[in-house]
JSON list of C-alpha atoms in Angstrom, two decimals:
[
{"chain": "E", "resi": 8, "resn": "UNK", "atom": "CA", "xyz": [89.80, 65.91, 34.22]},
{"chain": "E", "resi": 9, "resn": "UNK", "atom": "CA", "xyz": [92.36, 63.58, 35.74]},
{"chain": "E", "resi": 10, "resn": "UNK", "atom": "CA", "xyz": [90.15, 60.50, 35.32]},
{"chain": "E", "resi": 11, "resn": "UNK", "atom": "CA", "xyz": [89.13, 59.94, 31.75]},
{"chain": "E", "resi": 12, "resn": "UNK", "atom": "CA", "xyz": [88.12, 57.20, 29.27]},
{"chain": "E", "resi": 13, "resn": "UNK", "atom": "CA", "xyz": [90.14, 57.44, 26.35]},
{"chain": "E", "resi": 14, "resn": "UNK", "atom": "CA", "xyz": [88.90, 54.50, 24.31]},
{"chain": "E", "resi": 15, "resn": "UNK", "atom": "CA", "xyz": [85.45, 52.84, 24.89]},
{"chain": "E", "resi": 16, "resn": "UNK", "atom": "CA", "xyz": [85.59, 49.84, 22.92]},
{"chain": "E", "resi": 17, "resn": "UNK", "atom": "CA", "xyz": [82.71, 49.47, 20.11]},
{"chain": "E", "resi": 18, "resn": "UNK", "atom": "CA", "xyz": [81.61, 52.94, 21.06]},
{"chain": "E", "resi": 19, "resn": "UNK", "atom": "CA", "xyz": [84.78, 54.14, 19.61]},
{"chain": "E", "resi": 20, "resn": "UNK", "atom": "CA", "xyz": [84.93, 51.37, 16.70]},
{"chain": "E", "resi": 21, "resn": "UNK", "atom": "CA", "xyz": [87.67, 49.49, 18.59]},
{"chain": "E", "resi": 22, "resn": "UNK", "atom": "CA", "xyz": [85.79, 46.37, 19.79]},
{"chain": "E", "resi": 23, "resn": "UNK", "atom": "CA", "xyz": [88.06, 44.84, 22.59]},
{"chain": "E", "resi": 24, "resn": "UNK", "atom": "CA", "xyz": [90.02, 47.65, 23.77]},
{"chain": "E", "resi": 25, "resn": "UNK", "atom": "CA", "xyz": [89.22, 49.85, 26.72]},
{"chain": "E", "resi": 26, "resn": "UNK", "atom": "CA", "xyz": [91.89, 52.68, 27.72]},
{"chain": "E", "resi": 27, "resn": "UNK", "atom": "CA", "xyz": [91.41, 54.62, 31.10]},
{"chain": "E", "resi": 28, "resn": "UNK", "atom": "CA", "xyz": [93.77, 57.40, 32.04]},
{"chain": "E", "resi": 29, "resn": "UNK", "atom": "CA", "xyz": [94.16, 58.15, 35.71]},
{"chain": "E", "resi": 30, "resn": "UNK", "atom": "CA", "xyz": [96.59, 61.14, 35.87]},
{"chain": "E", "resi": 31, "resn": "UNK", "atom": "CA", "xyz": [99.69, 59.80, 34.25]},
{"chain": "E", "resi": 32, "resn": "UNK", "atom": "CA", "xyz": [98.78, 56.29, 34.61]},
{"chain": "E", "resi": 33, "resn": "UNK", "atom": "CA", "xyz": [97.08, 54.45, 31.77]},
{"chain": "E", "resi": 34, "resn": "UNK", "atom": "CA", "xyz": [95.07, 51.36, 32.33]},
{"chain": "E", "resi": 35, "resn": "UNK", "atom": "CA", "xyz": [94.12, 49.05, 29.36]},
{"chain": "E", "resi": 36, "resn": "UNK", "atom": "CA", "xyz": [91.75, 46.36, 29.09]},
{"chain": "E", "resi": 37, "resn": "UNK", "atom": "CA", "xyz": [91.49, 43.83, 26.25]},
{"chain": "E", "resi": 38, "resn": "UNK", "atom": "CA", "xyz": [88.84, 41.43, 25.49]},
{"chain": "E", "resi": 39, "resn": "UNK", "atom": "CA", "xyz": [89.53, 40.45, 21.80]},
{"chain": "E", "resi": 40, "resn": "UNK", "atom": "CA", "xyz": [92.31, 38.31, 20.26]},
{"chain": "E", "resi": 41, "resn": "UNK", "atom": "CA", "xyz": [93.10, 40.80, 17.63]},
{"chain": "E", "resi": 42, "resn": "UNK", "atom": "CA", "xyz": [93.61, 43.59, 20.01]},
{"chain": "E", "resi": 43, "resn": "UNK", "atom": "CA", "xyz": [95.60, 41.13, 22.08]},
{"chain": "E", "resi": 44, "resn": "UNK", "atom": "CA", "xyz": [97.95, 40.51, 19.32]},
{"chain": "E", "resi": 45, "resn": "UNK", "atom": "CA", "xyz": [98.25, 44.31, 18.42]},
{"chain": "E", "resi": 46, "resn": "UNK", "atom": "CA", "xyz": [99.50, 45.29, 21.93]},
{"chain": "E", "resi": 47, "resn": "UNK", "atom": "CA", "xyz": [103.12, 45.65, 20.61]},
{"chain": "E", "resi": 48, "resn": "UNK", "atom": "CA", "xyz": [101.89, 48.53, 18.48]},
{"chain": "E", "resi": 49, "resn": "UNK", "atom": "CA", "xyz": [99.03, 50.07, 20.81]},
{"chain": "E", "resi": 50, "resn": "UNK", "atom": "CA", "xyz": [100.98, 50.04, 24.13]},
{"chain": "E", "resi": 51, "resn": "UNK", "atom": "CA", "xyz": [103.87, 52.33, 22.86]},
{"chain": "E", "resi": 52, "resn": "UNK", "atom": "CA", "xyz": [101.68, 54.47, 20.86]},
{"chain": "E", "resi": 53, "resn": "UNK", "atom": "CA", "xyz": [99.66, 55.37, 23.90]},
{"chain": "E", "resi": 54, "resn": "UNK", "atom": "CA", "xyz": [102.58, 55.81, 26.14]},
{"chain": "E", "resi": 55, "resn": "UNK", "atom": "CA", "xyz": [104.01, 58.29, 23.72]},
{"chain": "E", "resi": 56, "resn": "UNK", "atom": "CA", "xyz": [100.91, 60.20, 22.87]},
{"chain": "E", "resi": 57, "resn": "UNK", "atom": "CA", "xyz": [99.67, 60.54, 26.32]},
{"chain": "E", "resi": 58, "resn": "UNK", "atom": "CA", "xyz": [103.17, 60.76, 28.22]},
{"chain": "E", "resi": 59, "resn": "UNK", "atom": "CA", "xyz": [102.06, 57.92, 30.46]},
{"chain": "E", "resi": 60, "resn": "UNK", "atom": "CA", "xyz": [104.47, 56.93, 33.31]},
{"chain": "E", "resi": 61, "resn": "UNK", "atom": "CA", "xyz": [102.73, 53.64, 33.66]},
{"chain": "E", "resi": 62, "resn": "UNK", "atom": "CA", "xyz": [100.72, 51.44, 31.34]},
{"chain": "E", "resi": 63, "resn": "UNK", "atom": "CA", "xyz": [98.67, 48.49, 33.20]},
{"chain": "E", "resi": 64, "resn": "UNK", "atom": "CA", "xyz": [97.07, 45.92, 31.39]},
{"chain": "E", "resi": 65, "resn": "UNK", "atom": "CA", "xyz": [94.00, 44.82, 33.42]},
{"chain": "E", "resi": 66, "resn": "UNK", "atom": "CA", "xyz": [93.17, 41.55, 31.85]},
{"chain": "E", "resi": 67, "resn": "UNK", "atom": "CA", "xyz": [91.45, 39.99, 34.58]},
{"chain": "E", "resi": 68, "resn": "UNK", "atom": "CA", "xyz": [88.09, 40.05, 33.32]},
{"chain": "E", "resi": 69, "resn": "UNK", "atom": "CA", "xyz": [86.11, 36.78, 32.65]},
{"chain": "E", "resi": 70, "resn": "UNK", "atom": "CA", "xyz": [85.13, 37.82, 29.24]},
{"chain": "E", "resi": 71, "resn": "UNK", "atom": "CA", "xyz": [88.52, 37.13, 27.98]},
{"chain": "E", "resi": 72, "resn": "UNK", "atom": "CA", "xyz": [88.03, 33.37, 28.11]},
{"chain": "E", "resi": 73, "resn": "UNK", "atom": "CA", "xyz": [85.55, 33.61, 25.27]},
{"chain": "E", "resi": 74, "resn": "UNK", "atom": "CA", "xyz": [88.36, 34.55, 23.18]},
{"chain": "E", "resi": 75, "resn": "UNK", "atom": "CA", "xyz": [90.67, 31.83, 24.58]},
{"chain": "E", "resi": 76, "resn": "UNK", "atom": "CA", "xyz": [92.68, 34.38, 26.43]},
{"chain": "E", "resi": 77, "resn": "UNK", "atom": "CA", "xyz": [94.42, 34.03, 29.77]},
{"chain": "E", "resi": 78, "resn": "UNK", "atom": "CA", "xyz": [93.46, 36.43, 32.74]},
{"chain": "E", "resi": 79, "resn": "UNK", "atom": "CA", "xyz": [96.30, 38.27, 34.09]},
{"chain": "E", "resi": 80, "resn": "UNK", "atom": "CA", "xyz": [97.24, 41.72, 35.33]},
{"chain": "E", "resi": 81, "resn": "UNK", "atom": "CA", "xyz": [100.67, 43.22, 34.03]},
{"chain": "E", "resi": 82, "resn": "UNK", "atom": "CA", "xyz": [102.58, 46.49, 33.96]},
{"chain": "E", "resi": 83, "resn": "UNK", "atom": "CA", "xyz": [103.76, 46.67, 30.32]},
{"chain": "E", "resi": 84, "resn": "UNK", "atom": "CA", "xyz": [105.39, 50.34, 30.47]},
{"chain": "E", "resi": 85, "resn": "UNK", "atom": "CA", "xyz": [107.00, 52.35, 33.07]},
{"chain": "E", "resi": 86, "resn": "UNK", "atom": "CA", "xyz": [106.74, 51.98, 36.88]},
{"chain": "E", "resi": 87, "resn": "UNK", "atom": "CA", "xyz": [104.44, 49.97, 38.96]},
{"chain": "E", "resi": 88, "resn": "UNK", "atom": "CA", "xyz": [101.86, 52.46, 40.73]},
{"chain": "E", "resi": 89, "resn": "UNK", "atom": "CA", "xyz": [99.77, 50.88, 43.31]},
{"chain": "E", "resi": 90, "resn": "UNK", "atom": "CA", "xyz": [97.69, 54.08, 43.83]},
{"chain": "E", "resi": 91, "resn": "UNK", "atom": "CA", "xyz": [97.29, 57.29, 42.06]},
{"chain": "E", "resi": 92, "resn": "UNK", "atom": "CA", "xyz": [95.13, 60.42, 42.84]},
{"chain": "E", "resi": 93, "resn": "UNK", "atom": "CA", "xyz": [92.59, 61.94, 40.53]},
{"chain": "E", "resi": 94, "resn": "UNK", "atom": "CA", "xyz": [90.17, 65.09, 41.02]},
{"chain": "E", "resi": 95, "resn": "UNK", "atom": "CA", "xyz": [86.66, 64.72, 39.99]},
{"chain": "E", "resi": 96, "resn": "UNK", "atom": "CA", "xyz": [84.92, 68.10, 40.28]},
{"chain": "E", "resi": 97, "resn": "UNK", "atom": "CA", "xyz": [85.98, 69.23, 43.72]},
{"chain": "E", "resi": 98, "resn": "UNK", "atom": "CA", "xyz": [86.84, 65.82, 45.13]},
{"chain": "E", "resi": 99, "resn": "UNK", "atom": "CA", "xyz": [90.11, 63.95, 45.21]},
{"chain": "E", "resi": 100, "resn": "UNK", "atom": "CA", "xyz": [89.87, 60.23, 44.79]},
{"chain": "E", "resi": 101, "resn": "UNK", "atom": "CA", "xyz": [92.13, 57.38, 45.19]},
{"chain": "E", "resi": 102, "resn": "UNK", "atom": "CA", "xyz": [92.72, 55.13, 42.26]},
{"chain": "E", "resi": 103, "resn": "UNK", "atom": "CA", "xyz": [94.39, 51.59, 42.53]},
{"chain": "E", "resi": 104, "resn": "UNK", "atom": "CA", "xyz": [95.07, 50.61, 38.94]},
{"chain": "E", "resi": 105, "resn": "UNK", "atom": "CA", "xyz": [96.27, 47.07, 39.85]},
{"chain": "E", "resi": 106, "resn": "UNK", "atom": "CA", "xyz": [93.58, 46.02, 42.28]},
{"chain": "E", "resi": 107, "resn": "UNK", "atom": "CA", "xyz": [90.73, 48.41, 42.09]},
{"chain": "E", "resi": 108, "resn": "UNK", "atom": "CA", "xyz": [87.39, 47.38, 40.61]},
{"chain": "E", "resi": 109, "resn": "UNK", "atom": "CA", "xyz": [86.90, 47.47, 36.96]},
{"chain": "E", "resi": 110, "resn": "UNK", "atom": "CA", "xyz": [90.00, 49.32, 35.77]},
{"chain": "E", "resi": 111, "resn": "UNK", "atom": "CA", "xyz": [90.68, 50.95, 39.34]},
{"chain": "E", "resi": 112, "resn": "UNK", "atom": "CA", "xyz": [87.58, 53.27, 39.44]},
{"chain": "E", "resi": 113, "resn": "UNK", "atom": "CA", "xyz": [83.93, 53.66, 38.26]},
{"chain": "E", "resi": 114, "resn": "UNK", "atom": "CA", "xyz": [84.46, 56.48, 35.89]},
{"chain": "E", "resi": 115, "resn": "UNK", "atom": "CA", "xyz": [80.86, 55.88, 34.19]},
{"chain": "E", "resi": 116, "resn": "UNK", "atom": "CA", "xyz": [79.43, 57.21, 37.33]},
{"chain": "E", "resi": 117, "resn": "UNK", "atom": "CA", "xyz": [80.69, 60.72, 37.27]},
{"chain": "E", "resi": 118, "resn": "UNK", "atom": "CA", "xyz": [77.40, 62.32, 36.11]},
{"chain": "E", "resi": 119, "resn": "UNK", "atom": "CA", "xyz": [75.63, 60.29, 39.06]},
{"chain": "E", "resi": 120, "resn": "UNK", "atom": "CA", "xyz": [78.00, 61.54, 41.53]},
{"chain": "E", "resi": 121, "resn": "UNK", "atom": "CA", "xyz": [77.69, 65.07, 40.31]},
{"chain": "E", "resi": 122, "resn": "UNK", "atom": "CA", "xyz": [73.86, 64.64, 40.69]},
{"chain": "E", "resi": 123, "resn": "UNK", "atom": "CA", "xyz": [74.10, 63.42, 44.02]},
{"chain": "E", "resi": 124, "resn": "UNK", "atom": "CA", "xyz": [76.17, 66.43, 45.18]},
{"chain": "E", "resi": 125, "resn": "UNK", "atom": "CA", "xyz": [73.62, 68.89, 43.71]},
{"chain": "E", "resi": 126, "resn": "UNK", "atom": "CA", "xyz": [71.15, 67.11, 45.85]},
{"chain": "E", "resi": 127, "resn": "UNK", "atom": "CA", "xyz": [72.69, 66.61, 48.93]},
{"chain": "E", "resi": 128, "resn": "UNK", "atom": "CA", "xyz": [72.74, 69.87, 50.79]},
{"chain": "E", "resi": 129, "resn": "UNK", "atom": "CA", "xyz": [71.25, 69.62, 54.51]},
{"chain": "E", "resi": 130, "resn": "UNK", "atom": "CA", "xyz": [70.40, 66.00, 53.80]},
{"chain": "E", "resi": 131, "resn": "UNK", "atom": "CA", "xyz": [71.13, 62.62, 55.71]},
{"chain": "E", "resi": 132, "resn": "UNK", "atom": "CA", "xyz": [72.76, 60.33, 52.99]},
{"chain": "E", "resi": 133, "resn": "UNK", "atom": "CA", "xyz": [72.80, 56.64, 52.96]},
{"chain": "E", "resi": 134, "resn": "UNK", "atom": "CA", "xyz": [75.26, 55.14, 50.23]},
{"chain": "E", "resi": 135, "resn": "UNK", "atom": "CA", "xyz": [74.71, 51.40, 49.76]},
{"chain": "E", "resi": 136, "resn": "UNK", "atom": "CA", "xyz": [77.24, 49.27, 48.06]},
{"chain": "E", "resi": 137, "resn": "UNK", "atom": "CA", "xyz": [79.56, 52.03, 48.52]},
{"chain": "E", "resi": 138, "resn": "UNK", "atom": "CA", "xyz": [82.83, 50.77, 47.36]},
{"chain": "E", "resi": 139, "resn": "UNK", "atom": "CA", "xyz": [85.20, 53.51, 48.21]},
{"chain": "E", "resi": 140, "resn": "UNK", "atom": "CA", "xyz": [82.54, 55.89, 48.94]},
{"chain": "E", "resi": 141, "resn": "UNK", "atom": "CA", "xyz": [82.46, 57.98, 46.12]},
{"chain": "E", "resi": 142, "resn": "UNK", "atom": "CA", "xyz": [78.84, 59.01, 46.22]},
{"chain": "E", "resi": 143, "resn": "UNK", "atom": "CA", "xyz": [79.20, 59.57, 50.00]},
{"chain": "E", "resi": 144, "resn": "UNK", "atom": "CA", "xyz": [82.26, 62.01, 49.77]},
{"chain": "E", "resi": 145, "resn": "UNK", "atom": "CA", "xyz": [80.32, 63.91, 46.80]},
{"chain": "E", "resi": 146, "resn": "UNK", "atom": "CA", "xyz": [77.28, 64.33, 48.99]},
{"chain": "E", "resi": 147, "resn": "UNK", "atom": "CA", "xyz": [79.21, 65.51, 51.93]},
{"chain": "E", "resi": 148, "resn": "UNK", "atom": "CA", "xyz": [81.11, 68.00, 49.61]},
{"chain": "E", "resi": 149, "resn": "UNK", "atom": "CA", "xyz": [77.77, 69.22, 48.37]},
{"chain": "E", "resi": 150, "resn": "UNK", "atom": "CA", "xyz": [76.65, 69.84, 51.88]},
{"chain": "E", "resi": 151, "resn": "UNK", "atom": "CA", "xyz": [75.20, 67.02, 53.36]},
{"chain": "E", "resi": 152, "resn": "UNK", "atom": "CA", "xyz": [74.80, 66.89, 57.19]},
{"chain": "E", "resi": 153, "resn": "UNK", "atom": "CA", "xyz": [76.11, 63.19, 57.16]},
{"chain": "E", "resi": 154, "resn": "UNK", "atom": "CA", "xyz": [76.64, 60.03, 55.04]},
{"chain": "E", "resi": 155, "resn": "UNK", "atom": "CA", "xyz": [76.71, 56.50, 55.93]},
{"chain": "E", "resi": 156, "resn": "UNK", "atom": "CA", "xyz": [78.67, 54.30, 53.64]},
{"chain": "E", "resi": 157, "resn": "UNK", "atom": "CA", "xyz": [78.01, 50.64, 53.57]},
{"chain": "E", "resi": 158, "resn": "UNK", "atom": "CA", "xyz": [80.15, 48.00, 51.77]},
{"chain": "E", "resi": 159, "resn": "UNK", "atom": "CA", "xyz": [81.34, 44.62, 52.40]},
{"chain": "E", "resi": 160, "resn": "UNK", "atom": "CA", "xyz": [84.80, 45.53, 51.74]},
{"chain": "E", "resi": 161, "resn": "UNK", "atom": "CA", "xyz": [86.72, 46.71, 54.84]},
{"chain": "E", "resi": 162, "resn": "UNK", "atom": "CA", "xyz": [89.69, 47.69, 52.61]},
{"chain": "E", "resi": 163, "resn": "UNK", "atom": "CA", "xyz": [87.30, 49.92, 50.45]},
{"chain": "E", "resi": 164, "resn": "UNK", "atom": "CA", "xyz": [85.80, 51.79, 53.36]},
{"chain": "E", "resi": 165, "resn": "UNK", "atom": "CA", "xyz": [89.24, 52.30, 54.90]},
{"chain": "E", "resi": 166, "resn": "UNK", "atom": "CA", "xyz": [90.03, 54.03, 51.45]},
{"chain": "E", "resi": 167, "resn": "UNK", "atom": "CA", "xyz": [86.83, 56.03, 51.58]},
{"chain": "E", "resi": 168, "resn": "UNK", "atom": "CA", "xyz": [87.79, 57.31, 55.33]},
{"chain": "E", "resi": 169, "resn": "UNK", "atom": "CA", "xyz": [91.32, 58.02, 53.80]},
{"chain": "E", "resi": 170, "resn": "UNK", "atom": "CA", "xyz": [89.94, 59.99, 51.07]},
{"chain": "E", "resi": 171, "resn": "UNK", "atom": "CA", "xyz": [87.62, 61.89, 53.49]},
{"chain": "E", "resi": 172, "resn": "UNK", "atom": "CA", "xyz": [90.71, 63.00, 55.45]},
{"chain": "E", "resi": 173, "resn": "UNK", "atom": "CA", "xyz": [92.65, 63.84, 52.10]},
{"chain": "E", "resi": 174, "resn": "UNK", "atom": "CA", "xyz": [89.54, 66.20, 51.11]},
{"chain": "E", "resi": 175, "resn": "UNK", "atom": "CA", "xyz": [89.20, 67.61, 54.60]},
{"chain": "E", "resi": 176, "resn": "UNK", "atom": "CA", "xyz": [85.52, 66.17, 54.45]},
{"chain": "E", "resi": 177, "resn": "UNK", "atom": "CA", "xyz": [83.73, 65.66, 57.84]},
{"chain": "E", "resi": 178, "resn": "UNK", "atom": "CA", "xyz": [80.64, 63.65, 58.45]},
{"chain": "E", "resi": 179, "resn": "UNK", "atom": "CA", "xyz": [81.52, 60.36, 56.74]},
{"chain": "E", "resi": 180, "resn": "UNK", "atom": "CA", "xyz": [80.58, 57.17, 58.63]},
{"chain": "E", "resi": 181, "resn": "UNK", "atom": "CA", "xyz": [81.54, 53.71, 57.30]},
{"chain": "E", "resi": 182, "resn": "UNK", "atom": "CA", "xyz": [79.96, 50.37, 58.32]},
{"chain": "E", "resi": 183, "resn": "UNK", "atom": "CA", "xyz": [81.24, 47.16, 56.73]},
{"chain": "E", "resi": 184, "resn": "UNK", "atom": "CA", "xyz": [78.78, 43.98, 56.19]},
{"chain": "E", "resi": 185, "resn": "UNK", "atom": "CA", "xyz": [76.25, 42.59, 53.98]},
{"chain": "E", "resi": 186, "resn": "UNK", "atom": "CA", "xyz": [74.12, 45.51, 52.71]},
{"chain": "E", "resi": 187, "resn": "UNK", "atom": "CA", "xyz": [70.95, 43.51, 53.05]},
{"chain": "E", "resi": 188, "resn": "UNK", "atom": "CA", "xyz": [71.81, 42.62, 56.70]},
{"chain": "E", "resi": 189, "resn": "UNK", "atom": "CA", "xyz": [72.78, 46.26, 57.78]},
{"chain": "E", "resi": 190, "resn": "UNK", "atom": "CA", "xyz": [69.53, 47.74, 55.86]},
{"chain": "E", "resi": 191, "resn": "UNK", "atom": "CA", "xyz": [67.26, 45.25, 57.82]},
{"chain": "E", "resi": 192, "resn": "UNK", "atom": "CA", "xyz": [69.38, 46.47, 61.13]},
{"chain": "E", "resi": 193, "resn": "UNK", "atom": "CA", "xyz": [68.70, 50.22, 60.13]},
{"chain": "E", "resi": 194, "resn": "UNK", "atom": "CA", "xyz": [64.97, 49.58, 59.55]},
{"chain": "E", "resi": 195, "resn": "UNK", "atom": "CA", "xyz": [64.66, 47.82, 62.82]},
{"chain": "E", "resi": 196, "resn": "UNK", "atom": "CA", "xyz": [66.01, 50.94, 64.50]},
{"chain": "E", "resi": 197, "resn": "UNK", "atom": "CA", "xyz": [63.91, 53.23, 62.62]},
{"chain": "E", "resi": 198, "resn": "UNK", "atom": "CA", "xyz": [66.72, 54.89, 61.21]},
{"chain": "E", "resi": 199, "resn": "UNK", "atom": "CA", "xyz": [65.73, 57.62, 58.67]},
{"chain": "E", "resi": 200, "resn": "UNK", "atom": "CA", "xyz": [67.63, 59.01, 55.55]},
{"chain": "E", "resi": 201, "resn": "UNK", "atom": "CA", "xyz": [66.76, 61.87, 53.29]},
{"chain": "E", "resi": 202, "resn": "UNK", "atom": "CA", "xyz": [68.89, 60.78, 50.13]},
{"chain": "E", "resi": 203, "resn": "UNK", "atom": "CA", "xyz": [69.65, 57.15, 49.35]},
{"chain": "E", "resi": 204, "resn": "UNK", "atom": "CA", "xyz": [72.11, 56.03, 46.54]},
{"chain": "E", "resi": 205, "resn": "UNK", "atom": "CA", "xyz": [71.84, 52.30, 45.67]},
{"chain": "E", "resi": 206, "resn": "UNK", "atom": "CA", "xyz": [74.51, 50.92, 43.25]},
{"chain": "E", "resi": 207, "resn": "UNK", "atom": "CA", "xyz": [74.67, 47.37, 43.52]},
{"chain": "E", "resi": 208, "resn": "UNK", "atom": "CA", "xyz": [76.68, 44.77, 41.63]},
{"chain": "E", "resi": 209, "resn": "UNK", "atom": "CA", "xyz": [75.30, 42.95, 38.69]},
{"chain": "E", "resi": 210, "resn": "UNK", "atom": "CA", "xyz": [73.16, 40.48, 40.16]},
{"chain": "E", "resi": 211, "resn": "UNK", "atom": "CA", "xyz": [71.81, 39.20, 36.50]},
{"chain": "E", "resi": 212, "resn": "UNK", "atom": "CA", "xyz": [74.76, 38.30, 34.40]}
]
């Protein structure tokens, strides 16, 4: 697969280090001082072993403050890549390593997207807090009759529409705004859906 988590911090006995691969771009996230001070060894090793054209440090997470580390985003190897494409299952997604959520994409939701795709045939789908419409696109690939993706970010929804075009997927509708407000509007109009995906941000920190 083009999108893969290579290193998952404590789960790989490497606390404070996350490495995600998007095609030939590596995105590294560091949340501990020890790893930060070891980057001169880590980055060249990763770039060489994984033949990376670019390595990005996505060190813009608030947890770095606990270690007294600054928050920043930096390209530390190769070329600056604003966007890169990955293929997950049968859907091509655009990843923005420098500006996308997390390290650019929600790789952890891969099994959930596959489940939605398997359940979607013949159904009208509602994708709430949709971001770039990953669930909606997989639902439509799985045979959904339509998918409505709702998110506050106009930019993210535009990316969803772009990716639908790249995948030659029809049936996607997007709507920007507060999910809570839009859902109330849908309820007042007695809109009905067969399959609803709800993937909100972390309200409780």
